mmCIF file of N, CA and C in Angstrom:
data_model
loop_
_atom_site.group_PDB
_atom_site.id
_atom_site.type_symbol
_atom_site.label_atom_id
_atom_site.label_comp_id
_atom_site.label_asym_id
_atom_site.label_seq_id
_atom_site.Cartn_x
_atom_site.Cartn_y
_atom_site.Cartn_z
ATOM 1 N N MET A 272 80.980 -20.226 -24.903
ATOM 2 C CA MET A 272 80.835 -19.572 -23.614
ATOM 3 C C MET A 272 81.330 -18.130 -23.735
ATOM 4 N N MET A 273 80.612 -17.212 -23.096
ATOM 5 C CA MET A 273 80.971 -15.794 -23.144
ATOM 6 C C MET A 273 82.027 -15.471 -22.092
ATOM 7 N N THR A 274 82.894 -14.533 -22.440
ATOM 8 C CA THR A 274 83.886 -14.071 -21.472
ATOM 9 C C THR A 274 83.219 -13.088 -20.507
ATOM 10 N N GLU A 275 83.905 -12.810 -19.415
ATOM 11 C CA GLU A 275 83.390 -11.857 -18.429
ATOM 12 C C GLU A 275 83.160 -10.491 -19.071
ATOM 13 N N GLN A 276 84.085 -10.064 -19.922
ATOM 14 C CA GLN A 276 83.964 -8.760 -20.584
ATOM 15 C C GLN A 276 82.769 -8.742 -21.533
ATOM 16 N N GLU A 277 82.520 -9.841 -22.243
ATOM 17 C CA GLU A 277 81.372 -9.910 -23.152
ATOM 18 C C GLU A 277 80.053 -9.835 -22.385
ATOM 19 N N VAL A 278 79.988 -10.501 -21.243
ATOM 20 C CA VAL A 278 78.778 -10.457 -20.412
ATOM 21 C C VAL A 278 78.555 -9.040 -19.904
ATOM 22 N N LYS A 279 79.621 -8.403 -19.411
ATOM 23 C CA LYS A 279 79.500 -7.032 -18.913
ATOM 24 C C LYS A 279 79.031 -6.099 -20.021
ATOM 25 N N GLN A 280 79.594 -6.242 -21.221
ATOM 26 C CA GLN A 280 79.199 -5.376 -22.332
ATOM 27 C C GLN A 280 77.742 -5.614 -22.721
ATOM 28 N N LEU A 281 77.288 -6.853 -22.687
ATOM 29 C CA LEU A 281 75.886 -7.167 -22.979
ATOM 30 C C LEU A 281 74.960 -6.494 -21.968
ATOM 31 N N LEU A 282 75.334 -6.544 -20.689
ATOM 32 C CA LEU A 282 74.526 -5.907 -19.649
ATOM 33 C C LEU A 282 74.510 -4.387 -19.804
ATOM 34 N N ILE A 283 75.620 -3.805 -20.226
ATOM 35 C CA ILE A 283 75.672 -2.360 -20.474
ATOM 36 C C ILE A 283 74.814 -2.008 -21.691
ATOM 37 N N ASP A 284 74.930 -2.792 -22.760
ATOM 38 C CA ASP A 284 74.172 -2.529 -23.986
ATOM 39 C C ASP A 284 72.665 -2.610 -23.759
ATOM 40 N N THR A 285 72.228 -3.482 -22.871
ATOM 41 C CA THR A 285 70.796 -3.649 -22.591
ATOM 42 C C THR A 285 70.337 -2.761 -21.435
ATOM 43 N N GLN A 286 71.219 -1.887 -20.985
ATOM 44 C CA GLN A 286 70.966 -0.958 -19.880
ATOM 45 C C GLN A 286 70.587 -1.672 -18.587
ATOM 46 N N ALA A 287 71.131 -2.879 -18.406
ATOM 47 C CA ALA A 287 70.965 -3.579 -17.134
ATOM 48 C C ALA A 287 72.001 -3.071 -16.134
ATOM 49 N N ILE A 288 73.167 -2.659 -16.632
ATOM 50 C CA ILE A 288 74.185 -2.004 -15.803
ATOM 51 C C ILE A 288 74.261 -0.557 -16.258
ATOM 52 N N LEU A 289 74.035 0.341 -15.332
ATOM 53 C CA LEU A 289 74.101 1.766 -15.622
ATOM 54 C C LEU A 289 75.345 2.337 -14.951
ATOM 55 N N GLU A 290 76.044 3.204 -15.663
ATOM 56 C CA GLU A 290 77.241 3.833 -15.114
ATOM 57 C C GLU A 290 76.988 5.325 -14.941
ATOM 58 N N GLY A 291 77.450 5.865 -13.839
ATOM 59 C CA GLY A 291 77.254 7.278 -13.533
ATOM 60 C C GLY A 291 77.447 7.492 -12.046
ATOM 61 N N HIS A 292 76.614 8.336 -11.451
ATOM 62 C CA HIS A 292 76.673 8.570 -10.008
ATOM 63 C C HIS A 292 75.298 8.297 -9.443
ATOM 64 N N PHE A 293 75.224 7.347 -8.512
ATOM 65 C CA PHE A 293 73.946 6.924 -7.964
ATOM 66 C C PHE A 293 73.964 7.018 -6.449
ATOM 67 N N LEU A 294 72.890 7.553 -5.880
ATOM 68 C CA LEU A 294 72.697 7.577 -4.440
ATOM 69 C C LEU A 294 71.789 6.401 -4.107
ATOM 70 N N LEU A 295 72.338 5.428 -3.393
ATOM 71 C CA LEU A 295 71.600 4.212 -3.070
ATOM 72 C C LEU A 295 70.675 4.455 -1.887
ATOM 73 N N THR A 296 69.679 3.591 -1.725
ATOM 74 C CA THR A 296 68.729 3.754 -0.620
ATOM 75 C C THR A 296 69.413 3.655 0.736
ATOM 76 N N SER A 297 70.588 3.025 0.780
ATOM 77 C CA SER A 297 71.346 2.921 2.029
ATOM 78 C C SER A 297 72.025 4.240 2.393
ATOM 79 N N GLY A 298 72.017 5.190 1.448
ATOM 80 C CA GLY A 298 72.700 6.455 1.664
ATOM 81 C C GLY A 298 74.101 6.468 1.077
ATOM 82 N N LEU A 299 74.588 5.315 0.652
ATOM 83 C CA LEU A 299 75.905 5.230 0.026
ATOM 84 C C LEU A 299 75.821 5.670 -1.428
ATOM 85 N N HIS A 300 76.977 5.992 -2.005
ATOM 86 C CA HIS A 300 77.063 6.395 -3.404
ATOM 87 C C HIS A 300 77.753 5.283 -4.183
ATOM 88 N N SER A 301 77.411 5.143 -5.458
ATOM 89 C CA SER A 301 78.000 4.100 -6.287
ATOM 90 C C SER A 301 78.196 4.617 -7.710
ATOM 91 N N PRO A 302 79.296 4.209 -8.374
ATOM 92 C CA PRO A 302 79.498 4.598 -9.772
ATOM 93 C C PRO A 302 78.734 3.696 -10.750
ATOM 94 N N MET A 303 78.154 2.602 -10.241
ATOM 95 C CA MET A 303 77.412 1.665 -11.095
ATOM 96 C C MET A 303 76.125 1.253 -10.402
ATOM 97 N N TYR A 304 75.122 0.913 -11.216
ATOM 98 C CA TYR A 304 73.837 0.475 -10.681
ATOM 99 C C TYR A 304 73.325 -0.651 -11.560
ATOM 100 N N VAL A 305 72.816 -1.714 -10.954
ATOM 101 C CA VAL A 305 72.231 -2.826 -11.707
ATOM 102 C C VAL A 305 70.719 -2.662 -11.690
ATOM 103 N N GLU A 306 70.145 -2.482 -12.872
ATOM 104 C CA GLU A 306 68.697 -2.348 -13.017
ATOM 105 C C GLU A 306 68.127 -3.751 -13.202
ATOM 106 N N LYS A 307 67.651 -4.326 -12.104
ATOM 107 C CA LYS A 307 67.243 -5.732 -12.103
ATOM 108 C C LYS A 307 66.116 -6.035 -13.079
ATOM 109 N N PHE A 308 65.295 -5.054 -13.419
ATOM 110 C CA PHE A 308 64.190 -5.298 -14.342
ATOM 111 C C PHE A 308 64.671 -5.428 -15.785
ATOM 112 N N ASN A 309 65.921 -5.044 -16.062
ATOM 113 C CA ASN A 309 66.478 -5.153 -17.410
ATOM 114 C C ASN A 309 67.363 -6.378 -17.587
ATOM 115 N N VAL A 310 67.524 -7.166 -16.540
ATOM 116 C CA VAL A 310 68.384 -8.357 -16.630
ATOM 117 C C VAL A 310 67.612 -9.469 -17.302
#
């Protein structure tokens, strides 16, 4: 079984989780974005 950190790193490596500055459609800002098409 994978640890939480291993899962997070896998999602980052596959660019499913992007880190940076994102303006969401709601108008809010986020330091992370989940690209659902890469999951």
